[in-house]
Coordinates of C-alpha atoms and ligand atoms in Angstrom, one line a residue:
M1 CA -86.3 102.2 124.7
I2 CA -83.2 101.4 124.0
S3 CA -84.0 97.3 122.8
E4 CA -85.6 98.9 120.3
M5 CA -83.0 101.3 119.4
A6 CA -80.1 98.3 119.0
S7 CA -82.9 95.7 117.2
N8 CA -83.4 99.3 115.0
I9 CA -79.4 98.9 114.1
L10 CA -79.4 95.6 114.2
S11 CA -82.1 95.1 111.2
M12 CA -81.0 98.5 109.3
L13 CA -77.2 96.1 109.5
L14 CA -79.0 93.3 107.9
A15 CA -80.6 95.2 105.5
S16 CA -77.7 97.0 104.4
M17 CA -75.1 92.8 104.9
A18 CA -78.7 91.4 102.6
L19 CA -77.7 94.1 100.2
S20 CA -74.5 94.1 99.9
L21 CA -74.7 90.3 99.5
L22 CA -76.3 91.0 95.7
P23 CA -74.8 90.5 92.5
T24 CA -73.0 94.3 91.3
G25 CA -75.1 93.8 88.1
S26 CA -79.0 94.5 87.4
A27 CA -81.5 92.3 89.6
E28 CA -81.4 89.6 86.6
E29 CA -77.9 89.7 84.7
Q30 CA -77.0 86.0 85.7
D31 CA -74.6 83.4 85.0
L32 CA -75.1 80.6 82.2
S33 CA -74.9 77.7 84.5
L34 CA -74.3 73.4 83.4
G35 CA -77.2 71.9 83.2
Y36 CA -80.0 75.3 83.1
Y37 CA -82.4 72.7 81.9
S38 CA -82.9 70.0 83.7
K39 CA -86.1 71.0 85.6
T40 CA -86.9 72.6 82.6
C41 CA -86.6 70.3 79.2
P42 CA -84.3 67.4 80.6
N43 CA -84.0 66.1 77.4
A44 CA -82.5 68.7 75.9
E45 CA -79.3 68.2 75.1
A46 CA -80.0 64.6 74.4
I47 CA -82.7 65.4 71.9
V48 CA -80.2 67.7 70.6
F49 CA -76.9 65.4 70.4
E50 CA -79.7 62.5 68.4
E51 CA -80.3 65.3 65.8
A52 CA -76.6 65.6 64.9
A53 CA -75.3 63.3 64.9
K54 CA -77.7 61.6 62.1
V55 CA -77.1 64.9 59.8
I56 CA -73.3 64.5 60.2
K57 CA -74.2 60.9 59.8
V58 CA -75.4 61.9 55.7
A59 CA -73.4 65.1 55.7
P60 CA -70.7 65.3 57.1
S61 CA -69.5 68.1 55.5
L62 CA -72.0 70.0 58.2
A63 CA -69.2 70.2 61.1
G64 CA -66.8 72.7 60.4
P65 CA -70.0 75.6 58.9
L66 CA -72.2 74.2 62.6
L67 CA -69.1 75.0 64.7
R68 CA -68.4 78.0 62.6
L69 CA -71.9 79.3 63.3
H70 CA -71.5 79.8 67.2
F71 CA -68.5 81.9 66.4
H72 CA -70.0 84.1 63.7
D73 CA -73.4 84.5 66.3
C74 CA -70.5 85.4 69.7
F75 CA -68.7 87.7 68.1
V76 CA -70.8 89.9 66.8
R77 CA -74.0 90.8 69.7
G78 CA -72.7 88.7 72.1
C79 CA -74.3 85.2 71.5
D80 CA -77.6 85.9 71.7
G81 CA -78.9 84.0 67.7
S82 CA -78.8 87.2 66.6
V83 CA -77.1 85.5 62.7
L84 CA -79.9 83.6 62.7
L85 CA -82.4 86.2 62.1
N86 CA -83.6 86.7 59.1
S87 CA -83.9 90.3 56.5
T88 CA -86.7 92.0 56.8
K89 CA -87.9 95.2 55.4
G90 CA -85.5 97.5 56.2
N91 CA -83.3 95.2 58.0
V92 CA -80.4 93.7 56.0
A93 CA -79.8 91.2 59.2
E94 CA -76.6 89.5 59.8
K95 CA -77.1 86.1 57.8
D96 CA -76.0 88.8 55.0
A97 CA -73.4 90.1 55.1
Y98 CA -70.1 90.0 53.0
P99 CA -68.1 87.5 55.8
N100 CA -71.9 85.2 56.9
L101 CA -72.6 84.9 52.9
S102 CA -69.9 81.1 53.0
L103 CA -71.6 80.1 55.9
R104 CA -74.6 77.3 55.9
G105 CA -75.6 74.6 59.0
Y106 CA -79.3 76.8 59.2
G107 CA -81.5 74.2 57.7
V108 CA -79.8 72.1 61.1
I109 CA -80.5 74.5 63.6
D110 CA -83.7 74.5 61.8
R111 CA -84.3 70.9 62.4
V112 CA -83.4 71.0 66.3
K113 CA -85.2 73.6 66.8
A114 CA -88.9 71.9 65.9
K115 CA -87.5 69.0 67.4
L116 CA -87.1 70.4 70.6
E117 CA -90.2 72.8 70.4
K118 CA -92.2 70.0 69.9
T119 CA -91.5 68.6 72.9
C120 CA -90.4 71.4 75.2
P121 CA -92.1 74.5 73.2
G122 CA -90.9 77.1 73.9
V123 CA -88.3 76.6 76.1
V124 CA -84.8 76.1 74.9
S125 CA -83.2 79.4 72.7
C126 CA -81.7 78.9 69.6
A127 CA -78.4 80.4 71.3
D128 CA -78.0 78.1 73.3
I129 CA -78.7 75.3 70.2
L130 CA -75.8 77.0 68.5
A131 CA -73.5 76.5 71.4
L132 CA -74.9 72.7 71.9
V133 CA -74.7 72.4 67.8
A134 CA -71.1 73.2 67.7
R135 CA -69.9 71.1 70.7
D136 CA -71.6 68.3 69.4
V137 CA -70.6 68.1 65.7
V138 CA -66.5 68.5 66.9
V139 CA -67.0 65.3 69.4
L140 CA -68.9 63.6 66.0
S141 CA -66.2 64.7 64.4
K142 CA -63.7 62.6 67.3
G143 CA -62.9 65.8 68.6
P144 CA -63.0 66.7 72.3
Y145 CA -67.3 67.0 74.8
W146 CA -66.8 70.0 77.6
P147 CA -69.9 70.9 79.3
V148 CA -71.8 74.0 77.8
P149 CA -73.8 76.8 80.4
T150 CA -76.8 77.2 79.1
G151 CA -79.3 79.5 79.5
R152 CA -78.8 81.7 77.1
R153 CA -81.9 83.5 75.7
D154 CA -82.4 85.3 72.7
G155 CA -81.5 88.3 70.9
F156 CA -84.1 90.6 68.5
V157 CA -81.9 92.6 67.1
S158 CA -79.8 91.8 64.0
M159 CA -78.0 94.0 61.4
A160 CA -75.7 93.0 58.5
N161 CA -72.9 96.1 59.2
E162 CA -73.0 94.7 62.6
T163 CA -70.3 92.2 61.2
K164 CA -67.4 94.9 61.2
Q165 CA -66.7 92.5 64.1
L166 CA -65.9 89.6 62.4
P167 CA -61.7 89.4 62.1
P168 CA -60.9 89.5 58.6
F169 CA -59.0 87.2 56.7
T170 CA -56.7 88.8 55.8
A171 CA -56.3 90.2 59.8
N172 CA -52.6 90.4 60.6
I173 CA -51.8 89.1 64.6
T174 CA -52.1 92.5 65.6
T175 CA -56.3 92.9 64.1
L176 CA -56.8 89.7 65.3
I177 CA -55.2 89.9 69.1
S178 CA -57.2 93.4 69.6
V179 CA -60.6 91.7 67.9
F180 CA -60.4 88.6 70.8
A181 CA -59.6 91.4 73.6
S182 CA -63.0 93.5 72.9
K183 CA -65.1 90.3 73.4
G184 CA -62.8 89.3 76.1
L185 CA -61.0 86.8 74.7
S186 CA -57.7 86.1 75.2
V187 CA -54.7 85.4 73.3
K188 CA -54.0 81.9 74.5
D189 CA -58.2 81.0 72.8
L190 CA -57.6 83.0 69.9
V191 CA -54.1 80.1 68.4
V192 CA -56.7 78.1 70.3
L193 CA -59.5 78.7 68.8
S194 CA -58.4 79.2 65.3
G195 CA -57.5 75.8 66.1
G196 CA -61.4 74.3 64.5
H197 CA -59.9 75.6 61.0
T198 CA -58.6 71.4 61.8
I199 CA -61.5 71.2 60.1
G200 CA -64.2 72.9 57.6
I201 CA -63.3 74.0 53.4
S202 CA -63.0 77.5 52.3
H203 CA -63.9 78.9 49.2
C204 CA -60.7 80.0 46.9
S205 CA -61.6 83.7 47.7
S206 CA -60.8 83.8 51.2
F207 CA -57.1 83.8 50.1
N208 CA -56.7 84.2 46.6
D209 CA -55.3 87.1 47.2
R210 CA -52.3 85.3 49.6
L211 CA -52.1 83.2 45.3
Y212 CA -52.2 86.1 42.5
N213 CA -52.3 89.7 44.5
F214 CA -51.0 89.9 47.2
T215 CA -50.4 93.4 47.1
G216 CA -52.5 94.9 44.3
K217 CA -49.9 94.4 41.5
A218 CA -51.5 91.1 40.2
T219 CA -48.1 90.9 38.5
P220 CA -47.0 86.9 38.4
T221 CA -45.2 86.9 41.5
D222 CA -47.3 89.1 43.3
I223 CA -47.3 86.6 46.1
D224 CA -47.3 85.9 50.3
P225 CA -43.7 85.8 50.5
T226 CA -45.2 83.5 54.0
L227 CA -47.0 80.9 52.0
D228 CA -44.9 77.8 52.3
K229 CA -44.1 78.2 47.9
Y230 CA -44.7 74.3 47.1
Y231 CA -47.7 74.3 48.7
L232 CA -48.7 78.1 46.6
A233 CA -48.0 75.4 44.0
K234 CA -50.7 73.3 44.6
L235 CA -53.3 75.8 45.6
R236 CA -52.8 77.8 42.7
T237 CA -53.3 74.4 41.0
I238 CA -57.1 74.1 42.3
C239 CA -57.7 78.7 42.8
K240 CA -57.9 80.0 39.2
P241 CA -57.6 83.7 39.7
N242 CA -61.6 85.8 40.6
D243 CA -62.5 81.9 41.3
A244 CA -65.6 82.2 43.1
V245 CA -67.1 79.3 43.0
T246 CA -64.1 76.3 44.5
F247 CA -63.0 75.2 47.7
V248 CA -60.2 74.1 49.6
E249 CA -60.3 71.2 52.3
M250 CA -58.7 73.1 55.4
D251 CA -56.5 70.3 56.5
P252 CA -56.2 68.2 53.7
G253 CA -56.7 64.9 53.6
S254 CA -58.3 65.1 57.6
F255 CA -60.5 67.7 56.9
R256 CA -64.1 66.1 58.8
T257 CA -61.7 64.4 61.7
F258 CA -61.6 67.1 64.7
D259 CA -57.6 66.9 65.0
T260 CA -53.7 68.5 66.1
G261 CA -53.0 68.7 61.8
Y262 CA -54.5 72.7 61.9
Y263 CA -50.9 73.4 63.8
K264 CA -49.0 71.3 62.0
L265 CA -50.3 73.1 59.1
V266 CA -49.3 76.0 59.8
A267 CA -46.4 75.1 61.8
K268 CA -45.1 74.2 58.1
S269 CA -46.4 78.1 56.5
R270 CA -49.5 75.8 55.1
G271 CA -52.5 77.7 57.0
V272 CA -54.8 79.4 53.8
F273 CA -55.5 82.5 56.0
H274 CA -53.2 85.2 56.0
S275 CA -54.8 85.0 60.0
D276 CA -54.2 81.3 60.3
E277 CA -50.4 82.9 59.2
A278 CA -50.3 85.0 61.7
L279 CA -50.2 83.3 64.5
L280 CA -46.9 82.2 63.8
Q281 CA -46.3 86.6 64.1
H282 CA -46.4 86.7 67.7
P283 CA -44.4 85.0 70.4
L284 CA -46.7 83.5 72.4
T285 CA -49.4 81.8 70.2
K286 CA -46.4 80.9 67.1
A287 CA -45.2 78.8 70.9
Y288 CA -48.6 77.1 70.8
V289 CA -48.9 76.3 66.8
L290 CA -44.7 74.9 67.6
S291 CA -45.7 73.2 70.3
H292 CA -49.1 71.6 69.7
A293 CA -47.3 70.4 65.9
G294 CA -46.3 67.8 67.8
A295 CA -47.8 67.0 70.4
S296 CA -50.6 64.8 71.9
E297 CA -54.1 66.3 71.0
S298 CA -55.1 65.1 75.5
E299 CA -53.7 69.0 75.4
F300 CA -55.1 70.5 72.8
F301 CA -58.5 69.4 73.1
K302 CA -58.7 70.0 76.8
D303 CA -57.7 74.1 75.3
F304 CA -60.1 74.0 73.4
G305 CA -64.0 73.2 75.5
D306 CA -62.0 75.4 77.9
S307 CA -61.9 77.9 74.9
M308 CA -65.3 77.4 73.1
I309 CA -66.8 78.1 76.9
N310 CA -65.4 81.4 77.1
M311 CA -66.5 82.4 73.7
G312 CA -69.7 81.0 74.9
N313 CA -70.0 83.7 77.6
V314 CA -69.7 86.3 74.9
G315 CA -73.0 89.1 75.2
V316 CA -74.9 86.3 76.5
L317 CA -78.5 87.8 77.1
T318 CA -80.0 86.6 80.4
G319 CA -82.5 86.6 83.1
S320 CA -85.9 88.2 81.9
A321 CA -83.1 89.5 78.7
G322 CA -84.3 89.3 75.0
E323 CA -86.3 85.6 74.4
V324 CA -86.4 82.6 73.1
R325 CA -87.6 82.7 70.0
K326 CA -89.9 80.1 68.7
K327 CA -88.0 80.0 64.9
C328 CA -84.7 80.6 65.2
A329 CA -84.5 82.6 61.0
V330 CA -87.9 85.8 63.1
V331 CA -88.1 87.4 66.6
N332 CA -91.5 86.0 67.9
Ligands
HEM401 C1 -58.8 84.0 64.0 C2 -60.0 84.7 63.0 C3 -60.8 83.8 62.3 C4 -60.5 84.4 60.3 C5 -60.2 85.8 60.3 C6 -61.7 83.1 60.0 C7 -61.4 82.9 58.8 C8 -62.5 81.7 58.1 C9 -62.9 82.3 56.3 C10 -62.4 83.1 55.8 C11 -63.2 80.8 56.5 C12 -64.3 80.1 54.7 C13 -65.3 80.7 54.7 C14 -64.8 80.1 52.9 O1 -64.5 80.4 51.9 O2 -66.1 79.4 52.6 C15 -63.4 80.6 57.1 C16 -63.5 79.1 58.2 C17 -63.9 78.0 58.9 N1 -63.6 79.0 60.2 FE1 -62.6 80.4 61.4 N2 -61.7 81.7 61.4 C18 -61.6 82.6 62.9 C19 -61.3 81.6 63.6 C20 -62.7 80.5 64.0 C21 -63.0 80.3 65.2 C22 -62.4 80.7 66.5 C23 -64.0 79.1 64.6 C24 -64.2 78.1 65.9 C25 -64.0 77.9 67.1 C26 -63.4 78.8 62.5 C27 -64.1 77.7 62.5 C28 -64.2 77.6 61.3 C29 -65.1 76.4 60.7 C30 -64.7 74.9 61.2 C31 -64.4 76.8 58.9 C32 -65.2 75.8 57.2 C33 -66.5 76.3 57.2 C34 -66.9 75.7 56.5 O3 -66.4 74.2 56.7 O4 -67.5 76.7 55.2 N3 -62.8 80.2 62.6 N4 -62.8 80.6 59.0

């Protein structure tokens, strides 16, 4: 009798210990992991890299847009491939919202996806493809390599009005910090990831207010006083008022090379966006900009990989949540 009671108590204890070892979230929640596809699609990462390399060889200017796609995916509904979905009857998707009209590279993602579907159908998510391609284009632009945790699943929803969650180029430092914090990202992530502007281009329309109409008066002197005046004069020769077509290299002369050029520019008040200049308005971000303007690349490279991993974790769907799309632009 006593031994029966003891064994009942023991099994209750063991059961409660087992319960306390379960993760506190839903039973389906899982972390992303390295080598997630090692059994289900062992060549997934090699296939992604090979396709990315082919594209960048013929169209190096796509590196910037492909890095930016992952950022715009993660900041709206998490890194769930929602940025890739097409609008449907009755729903305007993220990609057709104003902040995303300058995104490019969707065709590259479709191409990589098609290759993967041939080798391992229905296995590799579009959200993971975005994360892997972002890493690979940085590597192909002579930037750092970082291991990309995978296992993201694709979402079902994409809504234009949710792109309000993206930081605007007019943002001041307070807004930037709070937008990043709302995604679980730190002030350091903000200044490090802004370094992504070392590659790529910007349309004049993304900073023309600083050149011609900073306070809404639109007088010849209505300029952003924080922008270096020589640089402002140069930008004015390229960008005319209301110019929506012309674009400039964000890191002139080295806009295809991933390096610390961005910090050198921002340190001289030559970042093109108000949000770049804003990094000089907070002690932490300012210190990072100034110390990396002259420093070797190694610390920035390490930081960039770490912060990309942080960004790649934002709001991910894992386990049985979401799906693995067959085509990235439409839900299955
Ligand atoms: C901190 C807040 C940010 C703001 C306000 C911002 C804003 C912008 C804007 C306005 C453009 C130019 C779009 C155009 O006119 O064509 C741009 C381009 C770009 N952004 Fe950002 N961005 C931010 C953060 C990031 C982050 C975190 C990344 C990646 C880690 C990133 C990567 C890029 C790249 C690579 C381009 C060049 C795209 C191309 O060549 O077409 N940005 N960004």
